[in-house]
Coordinates of C-alpha atoms (C1' of nucleotides) in Angstrom, one line a residue:
Chain L
M26 CA -36.6 6.5 16.9
N27 CA -34.7 3.2 17.3
K28 CA -31.6 2.7 19.3
L29 CA -29.2 2.6 16.4
N30 CA -30.3 5.9 15.0
E31 CA -30.3 7.5 18.4
I32 CA -26.6 6.6 18.9
L33 CA -25.8 7.6 15.3
Q34 CA -27.1 11.1 15.9
K35 CA -26.1 11.7 19.5
K36 CA -22.7 10.0 19.5
F37 CA -21.5 10.4 15.9
G38 CA -23.5 13.4 14.8
H39 CA -24.9 11.9 11.6
A40 CA -28.5 12.3 10.6
S41 CA -28.8 9.0 8.8
F42 CA -26.9 5.8 7.8
R43 CA -25.2 5.4 4.5
D44 CA -25.5 2.4 2.2
G45 CA -25.3 -0.8 4.0
Q46 CA -24.2 0.5 7.4
Q47 CA -27.3 -0.2 9.3
E48 CA -27.7 -3.7 7.9
I49 CA -24.0 -4.6 8.7
I50 CA -24.3 -3.2 12.2
E51 CA -27.5 -5.2 12.9
Q52 CA -25.9 -8.4 11.7
M53 CA -22.9 -7.7 14.1
I54 CA -25.2 -7.1 17.0
D55 CA -27.0 -10.4 16.2
G56 CA -23.6 -12.1 16.6
K57 CA -22.8 -12.8 13.0
D58 CA -19.4 -12.7 11.4
V59 CA -19.3 -9.9 8.8
I60 CA -17.1 -9.2 5.8
A61 CA -17.7 -5.7 4.4
I62 CA -16.1 -4.6 1.2
L63 CA -16.7 -0.9 0.6
P64 CA -14.7 2.0 -0.8
T65 CA -12.7 4.2 1.4
G66 CA -14.7 7.3 2.5
M67 CA -17.9 5.3 2.8
G68 CA -17.9 5.2 6.5
K69 CA -16.1 2.1 7.4
S70 CA -15.0 3.1 10.9
L71 CA -18.6 3.7 12.0
L72 CA -19.2 -0.1 11.4
Y73 CA -16.9 -1.1 14.2
Q74 CA -17.4 2.0 16.4
L75 CA -21.1 2.1 16.7
P76 CA -22.0 -1.5 17.7
A77 CA -19.5 -1.2 20.5
Y78 CA -22.0 1.0 22.3
L79 CA -24.7 -1.6 22.1
M80 CA -22.6 -4.5 23.2
E81 CA -20.8 -5.7 26.3
G82 CA -17.1 -6.0 26.3
T83 CA -14.1 -4.5 24.4
V84 CA -13.5 -4.2 20.7
I85 CA -10.1 -5.4 19.4
I86 CA -9.1 -3.8 16.1
V87 CA -6.2 -5.4 14.3
S88 CA -4.6 -2.8 12.0
P89 CA -1.6 -3.0 9.6
L90 CA 0.1 0.3 10.3
L91 CA 1.1 2.2 13.5
S92 CA 0.1 5.5 11.9
L93 CA -3.4 4.1 11.1
M94 CA -3.9 3.1 14.7
Q95 CA -2.7 6.5 16.0
D96 CA -5.1 8.2 13.6
Q97 CA -8.1 6.1 14.6
V98 CA -7.4 6.5 18.3
E99 CA -7.5 10.3 17.7
Q100 CA -10.7 10.1 15.7
L101 CA -12.4 8.3 18.6
K102 CA -11.0 10.8 21.1
I103 CA -12.5 13.6 19.0
I104 CA -16.0 12.2 19.5
G105 CA -15.3 12.1 23.2
E106 CA -14.3 8.4 23.7
K107 CA -11.6 8.2 26.3
R108 CA -11.5 4.4 26.8
V109 CA -9.3 3.9 23.7
I110 CA -5.7 2.8 23.3
A111 CA -3.2 1.5 20.7
I112 CA -1.1 -1.3 22.1
N113 CA 2.0 -1.5 19.9
S114 CA 5.7 -0.7 19.9
F115 CA 5.0 3.0 19.8
L116 CA 3.6 2.9 23.3
P117 CA 6.4 3.4 25.9
F118 CA 7.2 0.1 27.7
Q119 CA 5.9 1.1 31.1
E120 CA 2.6 2.5 29.7
R121 CA 2.2 -0.7 27.8
E122 CA 2.6 -2.8 30.9
L123 CA 0.1 -0.7 32.7
A124 CA -2.4 -0.9 29.9
I125 CA -2.1 -4.7 29.7
R126 CA -2.8 -5.0 33.4
H127 CA -6.0 -2.9 32.9
L128 CA -7.4 -4.0 29.5
A129 CA -10.9 -4.1 30.7
D130 CA -10.8 -0.3 31.2
F131 CA -10.8 0.1 27.5
K132 CA -13.7 0.0 25.0
F133 CA -11.4 0.0 21.9
I134 CA -8.0 -1.6 21.7
F135 CA -6.0 -1.1 18.5
T136 CA -3.1 -3.4 17.9
S137 CA -0.9 -5.1 15.3
P138 CA -1.0 -8.7 14.2
E139 CA 2.6 -9.0 15.5
M140 CA 1.6 -7.8 19.0
L141 CA -1.1 -10.5 19.1
Q142 CA 1.7 -13.0 19.5
N143 CA 3.0 -11.3 22.6
E144 CA 2.5 -13.8 25.5
Q145 CA 1.9 -11.3 28.2
F146 CA -0.7 -9.4 26.1
N147 CA -2.4 -12.7 25.2
R148 CA -2.7 -13.9 28.8
A149 CA -4.5 -10.6 29.6
L150 CA -6.7 -10.9 26.5
K151 CA -7.9 -14.4 27.6
N152 CA -9.4 -12.8 30.7
L153 CA -11.0 -10.0 28.8
S154 CA -14.6 -9.9 27.7
I155 CA -14.3 -9.2 24.0
A156 CA -17.3 -7.9 22.0
Y157 CA -15.8 -8.7 18.7
V158 CA -12.5 -8.5 16.7
V159 CA -12.1 -6.2 13.7
A160 CA -9.6 -6.9 10.9
D161 CA -9.1 -3.5 9.4
E162 CA -7.6 -3.4 5.8
A163 CA -8.3 -7.1 5.8
H164 CA -6.9 -7.7 2.3
C165 CA -3.4 -7.4 4.1
I166 CA -4.1 -10.9 5.3
S167 CA -3.9 -12.2 1.8
Q168 CA -1.5 -9.6 0.4
W169 CA 1.1 -9.8 3.1
G170 CA 0.5 -12.9 5.2
F171 CA 2.1 -15.5 3.0
D172 CA 5.4 -13.9 2.2
F173 CA 5.9 -10.7 4.1
R174 CA 4.1 -10.6 7.5
P175 CA 3.4 -14.1 8.6
D176 CA 1.7 -12.9 11.8
Y177 CA -1.2 -12.1 9.7
L178 CA -1.7 -15.8 9.2
R179 CA -1.1 -16.5 12.9
I180 CA -4.3 -14.6 13.6
S181 CA -6.1 -17.8 12.8
N182 CA -4.8 -19.7 15.8
W183 CA -5.0 -16.7 17.9
L184 CA -8.8 -16.4 17.2
H185 CA -9.1 -20.1 18.0
S186 CA -7.5 -19.6 21.4
L187 CA -10.2 -17.0 22.1
N188 CA -12.9 -19.5 21.4
D189 CA -13.7 -17.9 18.0
V190 CA -15.2 -14.6 19.0
N191 CA -17.1 -12.7 16.4
V192 CA -15.1 -11.1 13.6
L193 CA -15.7 -8.1 11.4
A194 CA -13.4 -7.9 8.3
L195 CA -13.2 -4.5 6.5
T196 CA -11.5 -3.7 3.2
A197 CA -11.9 -1.5 0.2
T198 CA -10.8 -4.1 -2.4
A199 CA -11.0 -7.9 -2.4
T200 CA -11.2 -10.4 -5.1
K201 CA -12.9 -13.8 -4.6
D202 CA -9.5 -15.4 -3.7
V203 CA -8.7 -12.6 -1.2
V204 CA -12.2 -13.0 0.4
E205 CA -11.5 -16.8 0.7
D206 CA -8.1 -16.1 2.4
I207 CA -9.8 -13.6 4.7
K208 CA -12.6 -16.1 5.6
N209 CA -10.2 -18.9 6.3
T210 CA -7.7 -17.0 8.3
L211 CA -10.4 -15.3 10.4
R212 CA -12.2 -18.6 10.8
M213 CA -15.4 -17.0 9.7
N214 CA -18.5 -19.0 10.1
N215 CA -21.0 -18.4 7.4
P216 CA -20.4 -14.7 7.4
F217 CA -22.7 -12.0 6.3
E218 CA -21.1 -10.4 3.2
Y219 CA -21.7 -6.9 2.2
I220 CA -20.1 -5.9 -1.1
H221 CA -20.4 -2.4 -2.4
S222 CA -19.6 -1.5 -6.1
L223 CA -16.0 -0.6 -6.5
D224 CA -16.6 1.6 -9.5
R225 CA -15.8 5.2 -9.2
A226 CA -17.6 6.8 -12.1
A227 CA -15.7 10.1 -11.8
I228 CA -12.3 8.4 -12.5
A229 CA -11.3 8.3 -16.2
Y230 CA -8.6 5.7 -17.0
E231 CA -5.8 6.7 -19.4
M232 CA -3.3 4.1 -20.5
V233 CA -0.3 5.3 -22.4
E234 CA 2.4 3.2 -24.0
V235 CA 5.7 4.9 -24.4
E236 CA 9.1 3.9 -25.8
N237 CA 11.4 4.3 -22.9
Q238 CA 12.0 5.7 -19.4
Q239 CA 12.9 9.1 -20.6
E240 CA 9.6 9.5 -22.3
K241 CA 7.8 8.7 -19.1
M242 CA 9.7 11.5 -17.4
N243 CA 8.9 14.0 -20.1
W244 CA 5.3 13.0 -20.1
I245 CA 5.0 13.5 -16.3
L246 CA 6.8 16.8 -16.5
G247 CA 4.4 18.0 -19.2
R248 CA 1.3 16.8 -17.5
V249 CA 2.0 17.9 -14.0
T250 CA 3.2 21.4 -15.0
S251 CA 0.2 22.0 -17.2
T252 CA -2.7 20.6 -15.1
E253 CA -4.4 20.7 -11.7
G254 CA -3.5 18.8 -8.6
P255 CA -3.8 17.5 -6.1
G256 CA -2.4 14.2 -7.2
I257 CA -0.2 11.2 -6.5
I258 CA 2.6 9.9 -8.8
Y259 CA 3.3 6.3 -8.1
T260 CA 6.7 4.9 -9.1
Q261 CA 8.5 1.7 -8.4
S262 CA 11.8 2.8 -6.7
R263 CA 12.6 5.1 -3.8
K264 CA 15.3 6.8 -5.8
K265 CA 12.8 7.7 -8.5
T266 CA 10.4 9.3 -6.1
E267 CA 13.2 11.7 -5.2
V268 CA 14.3 12.3 -8.8
Y269 CA 10.8 13.1 -10.0
A270 CA 10.1 15.3 -7.1
A271 CA 13.3 17.3 -7.5
M272 CA 12.6 17.7 -11.3
L273 CA 9.1 19.0 -10.7
R274 CA 10.0 21.1 -7.7
E275 CA 12.5 22.9 -10.0
Q276 CA 9.5 23.8 -12.2
G277 CA 7.8 25.4 -9.3
I278 CA 5.4 22.5 -8.5
S279 CA 4.5 22.0 -4.8
I280 CA 5.6 18.4 -4.4
A281 CA 7.3 16.1 -1.9
Y282 CA 8.5 12.5 -2.2
Y283 CA 7.4 9.6 0.1
H284 CA 8.8 6.1 0.7
A285 CA 9.4 3.6 3.4
K286 CA 13.0 4.4 4.0
M287 CA 12.2 7.8 5.3
E288 CA 12.0 8.8 8.9
Q289 CA 8.6 7.9 10.4
S290 CA 8.2 11.6 11.5
D291 CA 8.9 12.9 8.0
R292 CA 6.4 10.5 6.5
I293 CA 3.7 11.7 8.9
L294 CA 4.5 15.3 8.2
I295 CA 4.4 14.9 4.4
Q296 CA 1.1 13.0 4.6
Q297 CA -0.4 15.7 6.8
Q298 CA 0.8 18.5 4.5
F299 CA -0.7 16.8 1.5
Q300 CA -4.0 16.2 3.3
Q301 CA -4.2 19.8 4.4
G302 CA -3.5 21.1 0.9
Q303 CA -0.1 22.5 1.7
L304 CA 1.3 20.2 -0.9
D305 CA -0.2 19.6 -4.4
W306 CA 1.6 16.5 -5.3
I307 CA 3.2 13.4 -3.7
C308 CA 5.6 11.2 -5.6
A309 CA 5.7 7.9 -3.8
T310 CA 6.2 4.2 -3.8
N311 CA 3.4 1.9 -2.8
A312 CA 4.2 2.7 0.8
F313 CA 1.9 5.8 0.4
G314 CA -1.8 5.9 0.7
M315 CA -3.3 3.5 3.3
G316 CA -5.4 5.6 5.8
I317 CA -5.1 8.9 3.9
H318 CA -8.0 11.3 4.5
K319 CA -8.4 13.4 1.4
D320 CA -11.4 13.6 -0.8
N321 CA -10.3 15.9 -3.6
I322 CA -7.4 13.9 -5.2
G323 CA -7.8 14.5 -8.9
Q324 CA -5.0 12.7 -10.5
I325 CA -3.2 9.4 -10.0
I326 CA -0.2 8.8 -12.3
H327 CA 1.6 5.5 -12.5
D328 CA 5.0 5.2 -14.3
H329 CA 5.0 1.4 -14.4
I330 CA 2.9 -1.7 -14.6
P331 CA 1.6 -2.4 -11.0
S332 CA 2.2 -5.8 -9.5
S333 CA -1.6 -6.6 -9.4
V334 CA -5.0 -5.3 -10.5
A335 CA -6.0 -5.3 -6.8
G336 CA -3.0 -3.1 -5.9
Y337 CA -3.8 -0.8 -8.8
M338 CA -7.4 -0.5 -7.6
Q339 CA -6.3 0.5 -4.1
E340 CA -4.0 3.2 -5.5
V341 CA -6.4 4.7 -8.0
G342 CA -9.2 4.4 -5.5
R343 CA -7.7 7.2 -3.6
A344 CA -8.9 9.6 -6.2
A345 CA -12.3 11.3 -6.7
R346 CA -13.8 10.6 -3.2
D347 CA -15.6 13.9 -3.6
G348 CA -17.2 12.6 -6.8
K349 CA -15.5 15.3 -8.9
Q350 CA -13.9 14.5 -12.3
A351 CA -10.5 12.8 -11.8
I352 CA -8.1 11.0 -14.1
A353 CA -5.9 8.0 -13.5
S354 CA -3.0 7.8 -16.0
L355 CA -0.6 4.9 -16.5
L356 CA 2.6 5.0 -18.5
Y357 CA 4.2 1.8 -19.5
T358 CA 6.7 0.2 -21.9
S359 CA 6.7 -3.3 -23.3
T360 CA 9.5 -4.4 -20.9
D361 CA 7.8 -3.2 -17.7
V362 CA 6.3 -6.5 -17.0
E363 CA 9.6 -8.2 -16.4
H364 CA 10.8 -5.3 -14.3
T365 CA 7.8 -5.4 -12.0
F366 CA 8.1 -9.1 -11.6
Y367 CA 11.7 -8.8 -10.6
V368 CA 11.0 -6.1 -8.1
A369 CA 8.2 -8.3 -6.6
M370 CA 10.6 -11.2 -6.4
Q371 CA 13.7 -9.7 -5.0
D372 CA 13.2 -10.8 -1.4
F373 CA 11.2 -13.8 -2.3
P374 CA 12.5 -17.2 -0.9
E375 CA 14.0 -19.3 -3.7
E376 CA 14.2 -23.1 -3.6
Q377 CA 17.8 -22.8 -2.3
D378 CA 16.8 -20.5 0.6
I379 CA 14.0 -22.9 1.6
H380 CA 16.4 -25.9 1.4
I381 CA 18.9 -24.1 3.6
A382 CA 16.2 -23.2 6.1
Y383 CA 15.5 -26.9 6.7
Q384 CA 19.1 -27.8 7.5
P385 CA 20.1 -28.4 11.1
E386 CA 22.8 -25.7 11.1
Y387 CA 20.4 -23.1 9.8
A388 CA 20.8 -20.8 12.8
E389 CA 24.2 -19.8 11.5
V390 CA 23.1 -19.0 8.0
E391 CA 22.6 -15.3 7.1
Q392 CA 19.5 -14.6 5.2
A393 CA 17.4 -11.5 4.6
E394 CA 15.4 -10.8 7.8
T395 CA 12.1 -11.1 6.0
T396 CA 13.1 -14.5 4.5
T397 CA 14.1 -15.9 7.9
R398 CA 10.8 -14.8 9.5
I399 CA 8.6 -16.1 6.7
L400 CA 10.4 -19.4 6.5
A401 CA 10.2 -19.8 10.3
Y402 CA 6.5 -19.7 10.0
W403 CA 6.2 -22.3 7.3
K404 CA 8.8 -24.5 8.9
E405 CA 6.4 -25.0 11.8
R406 CA 3.7 -26.2 9.5
L407 CA 5.1 -27.8 6.3
N408 CA 8.0 -30.1 5.4
E409 CA 10.7 -29.0 3.0
Q410 CA 9.0 -30.2 -0.2
E411 CA 5.7 -28.8 0.7
T412 CA 7.2 -25.4 1.4
I413 CA 9.1 -25.5 -1.9
Q414 CA 5.8 -26.3 -3.6
L415 CA 3.9 -23.6 -1.9
F416 CA 6.4 -20.9 -2.9
K417 CA 6.4 -22.1 -6.4
Q418 CA 2.7 -21.6 -6.4
I419 CA 3.0 -18.1 -4.8
K420 CA 5.6 -17.1 -7.4
Q421 CA 3.4 -18.4 -10.2
K422 CA 0.5 -16.4 -8.8
K423 CA 2.5 -13.3 -8.6
W424 CA 3.5 -13.7 -12.2
Q425 CA -0.2 -14.2 -13.2
D426 CA -1.2 -11.1 -11.2
I427 CA 1.2 -8.9 -13.2
Q428 CA 0.2 -10.6 -16.5
S429 CA -3.5 -10.1 -15.9
F430 CA -2.9 -6.4 -15.5
Y431 CA -0.8 -6.3 -18.7
S432 CA -3.3 -8.2 -20.7
M433 CA -6.0 -5.9 -19.5
I434 CA -4.3 -2.9 -20.9
Q435 CA -3.4 -4.7 -24.2
N436 CA -6.8 -6.0 -25.3
D437 CA -9.6 -3.8 -26.7
T438 CA -12.1 -4.2 -23.9
C439 CA -13.1 -1.3 -21.7
I440 CA -10.7 -0.8 -18.8
R441 CA -13.4 0.1 -16.3
R442 CA -15.4 -3.1 -17.3
Q443 CA -12.3 -5.2 -16.9
L444 CA -11.3 -3.8 -13.6
L445 CA -14.7 -4.5 -12.2
H446 CA -14.8 -7.9 -13.8
Y447 CA -11.6 -8.8 -11.9
F448 CA -13.6 -8.3 -8.7
D449 CA -16.6 -10.2 -10.1
Q450 CA -18.6 -7.1 -10.4
T451 CA -20.4 -5.8 -13.5
L452 CA -20.6 -2.3 -14.8
L453 CA -24.1 -0.8 -14.6
E454 CA -23.6 2.5 -16.3
K455 CA -20.7 3.7 -18.3
P456 CA -19.7 7.4 -17.6
A457 CA -19.2 9.8 -20.5
H458 CA -15.5 10.0 -19.7
C459 CA -14.5 6.3 -19.4
C460 CA -11.1 5.1 -20.5
S461 CA -8.6 5.0 -23.3
K462 CA -10.4 2.0 -24.8
C463 CA -13.6 4.0 -25.0
R464 CA -12.3 6.9 -27.0
L465 CA -11.3 9.0 -24.0
D466 CA -11.0 12.7 -24.7
V467 CA -8.3 13.6 -22.3
T468 CA -8.4 17.3 -23.0
S469 CA -12.0 17.6 -22.1
V470 CA -11.5 15.5 -19.0
L471 CA -8.8 17.8 -17.9
R472 CA -10.9 20.8 -18.7
K473 CA -13.9 19.5 -16.8
R474 CA -11.6 18.8 -13.9
K475 CA -10.2 22.3 -14.0
D476 CA -13.7 23.8 -14.1
E477 CA -15.0 21.7 -11.2
K478 CA -11.9 22.6 -9.2
N479 CA -12.3 26.3 -9.9
N480 CA -15.9 26.2 -8.8
Q481 CA -15.0 24.5 -5.7
D482 CA -12.2 27.0 -4.9
R483 CA -14.6 29.9 -5.5
L484 CA -17.1 28.3 -3.2
N485 CA -14.5 27.8 -0.5
W486 CA -13.5 31.4 -0.7
K487 CA -17.1 32.5 -0.6
N488 CA -17.7 30.4 2.6
R489 CA -14.6 31.8 4.2
L490 CA -15.5 35.4 3.3
N491 CA -19.0 34.8 4.8
I492 CA -17.4 33.7 8.0
L493 CA -15.1 36.7 8.0
L494 CA -17.6 39.3 6.8
P495 CA -21.1 38.2 7.8
S496 CA -23.6 40.1 5.9
Chain E
dC21 C1' 15.4 -9.2 -16.1
dG22 C1' 16.5 -4.6 -17.9
dG23 C1' 17.9 0.2 -17.4
dT24 C1' 21.4 3.3 -16.3
dT25 C1' 25.8 4.6 -14.6
dT26 C1' 30.5 3.9 -14.2
dC27 C1' 34.7 2.4 -15.7
dC28 C1' 38.2 1.1 -18.9
dT29 C1' 40.8 1.3 -23.0
dA30 C1' 42.8 2.8 -27.0
dG31 C1' 45.9 6.0 -28.1
dT32 C1' 46.7 11.1 -28.2
dA33 C1' 42.0 15.0 -29.8
dT34 C1' 39.8 14.9 -25.9
dT35 C1' 36.2 11.3 -26.6
dA36 C1' 33.9 7.1 -28.6
dG37 C1' 32.5 2.6 -27.6
dG38 C1' 31.8 -1.3 -25.1
dA39 C1' 32.1 -4.0 -21.0
dA40 C1' 31.2 -4.3 -16.2
dA41 C1' 28.9 -2.9 -12.1
dC42 C1' 24.9 -1.4 -9.9
dC43 C1' 20.2 -1.1 -8.7
dG44 C1' 15.3 -2.2 -8.1
dG45 C1' 8.4 -2.4 -2.6
dT46 C1' 5.4 -3.2 1.2
dG47 C1' 6.1 -3.2 8.3
dC48 C1' 6.0 -4.9 12.5
dT49 C1' 9.0 -5.7 17.2
dA50 C1' 12.9 -6.3 20.2
dT51 C1' 17.3 -4.8 21.6
dA52 C1' 21.3 -2.3 22.0
dC53 C1' 23.2 2.0 21.9
dT54 C1' 23.3 7.2 21.8

DNA sequence: CGGTTTCCTAGTATTAGGAAACCGGTGCTATACT
């Protein structure tokens, strides 16, 4: 038995590798940069965890969310790894100081892109032997770096200051453009690319045009009260998550709402309840979903045009991880495109904001916090005209992203085929239940889903009874 | 930009109709204050 398989079995308790895992790990051990695009639930964490045990030094994992870091720290502790820590604002100040003074004691350090800019932390990192750096959910670099969280772009200089250690980028969805952004920002040198098919054959796509907002509400009411969960309803405003949830709760549905303006502790609680099956439905903004562990999600409902095909893929990709029949439904009206664009643009720096940012008395001007931070980043790198040009381009691209989703649902081509095409992938085999462009029989999809779920429930009960009453 | 809600007015019945106001996603960290 080779070394990799031995560690896989002894340390991680798996009999064999899944698609691509061994290849990727071997490349990393050989000292190559790797970019791996594979669906959630395909064993991404193993890719950065396993090679750590065959290499000298510490692994630094850059992660977008505090909750994700917490979660992954716990996962490692479960398999008996004690040399693991998340260095972020959640860690009490004195503990952080202590940890930074003893970085070499850790095998895995999780942190945020923002924290990488912390001087004290950086000084300590420069004296640390680093095995490799991992960018988890690497599409965030492209999705957030330019106009939301500039520290994602600062990773570039940070890596340079570490003499360009090896990098592993992990994500579930990335278009060619996003891959380019990732490679550039992470200064990847001729990386090994592993790209798994993004198609989930078990998801049927249903696109429904309606007349107005009221119809969306009625549709959701009808669907959720007459079919099986668990499911996620994605909407575009925080208020609406609460309104829908209240409406469905009144009908006896087990549902909670979720959005970014909630207390962090409530968010964690709701996510856990959903994962453990105590809640059937979540009604959420796009704040919900990253890092969720649940393989039996059967329905994803959108009540709007999403702001990009990539974003939509991430959201529907949370369904059918168990391979059982699922359905993704999207409700839209002809005016949704403008609305989505407006929502995407509301904190976006306009020409006037940029102009102001370049004035000497800028310090006294009040701007949205995000705008100030973003412009501070670009001000260090570009002149006024260049920044204005850049943001025109970004705005243009955001408009195109929304448009490409809208044109996808308006033409006659298969949705599944188009979704994959957007990621430069081709559809190999079309499932029986495909999409509304392929004569989708929604009733039989829902029936199949119900049957599969009932079978599963029966099985679960049987297993439980067997444990309680061994024969 | 578009929808929904609130407000105003006319003019007397309590309400119709239209204008105006309001509202709309994503997260980190540092710091001050409870």
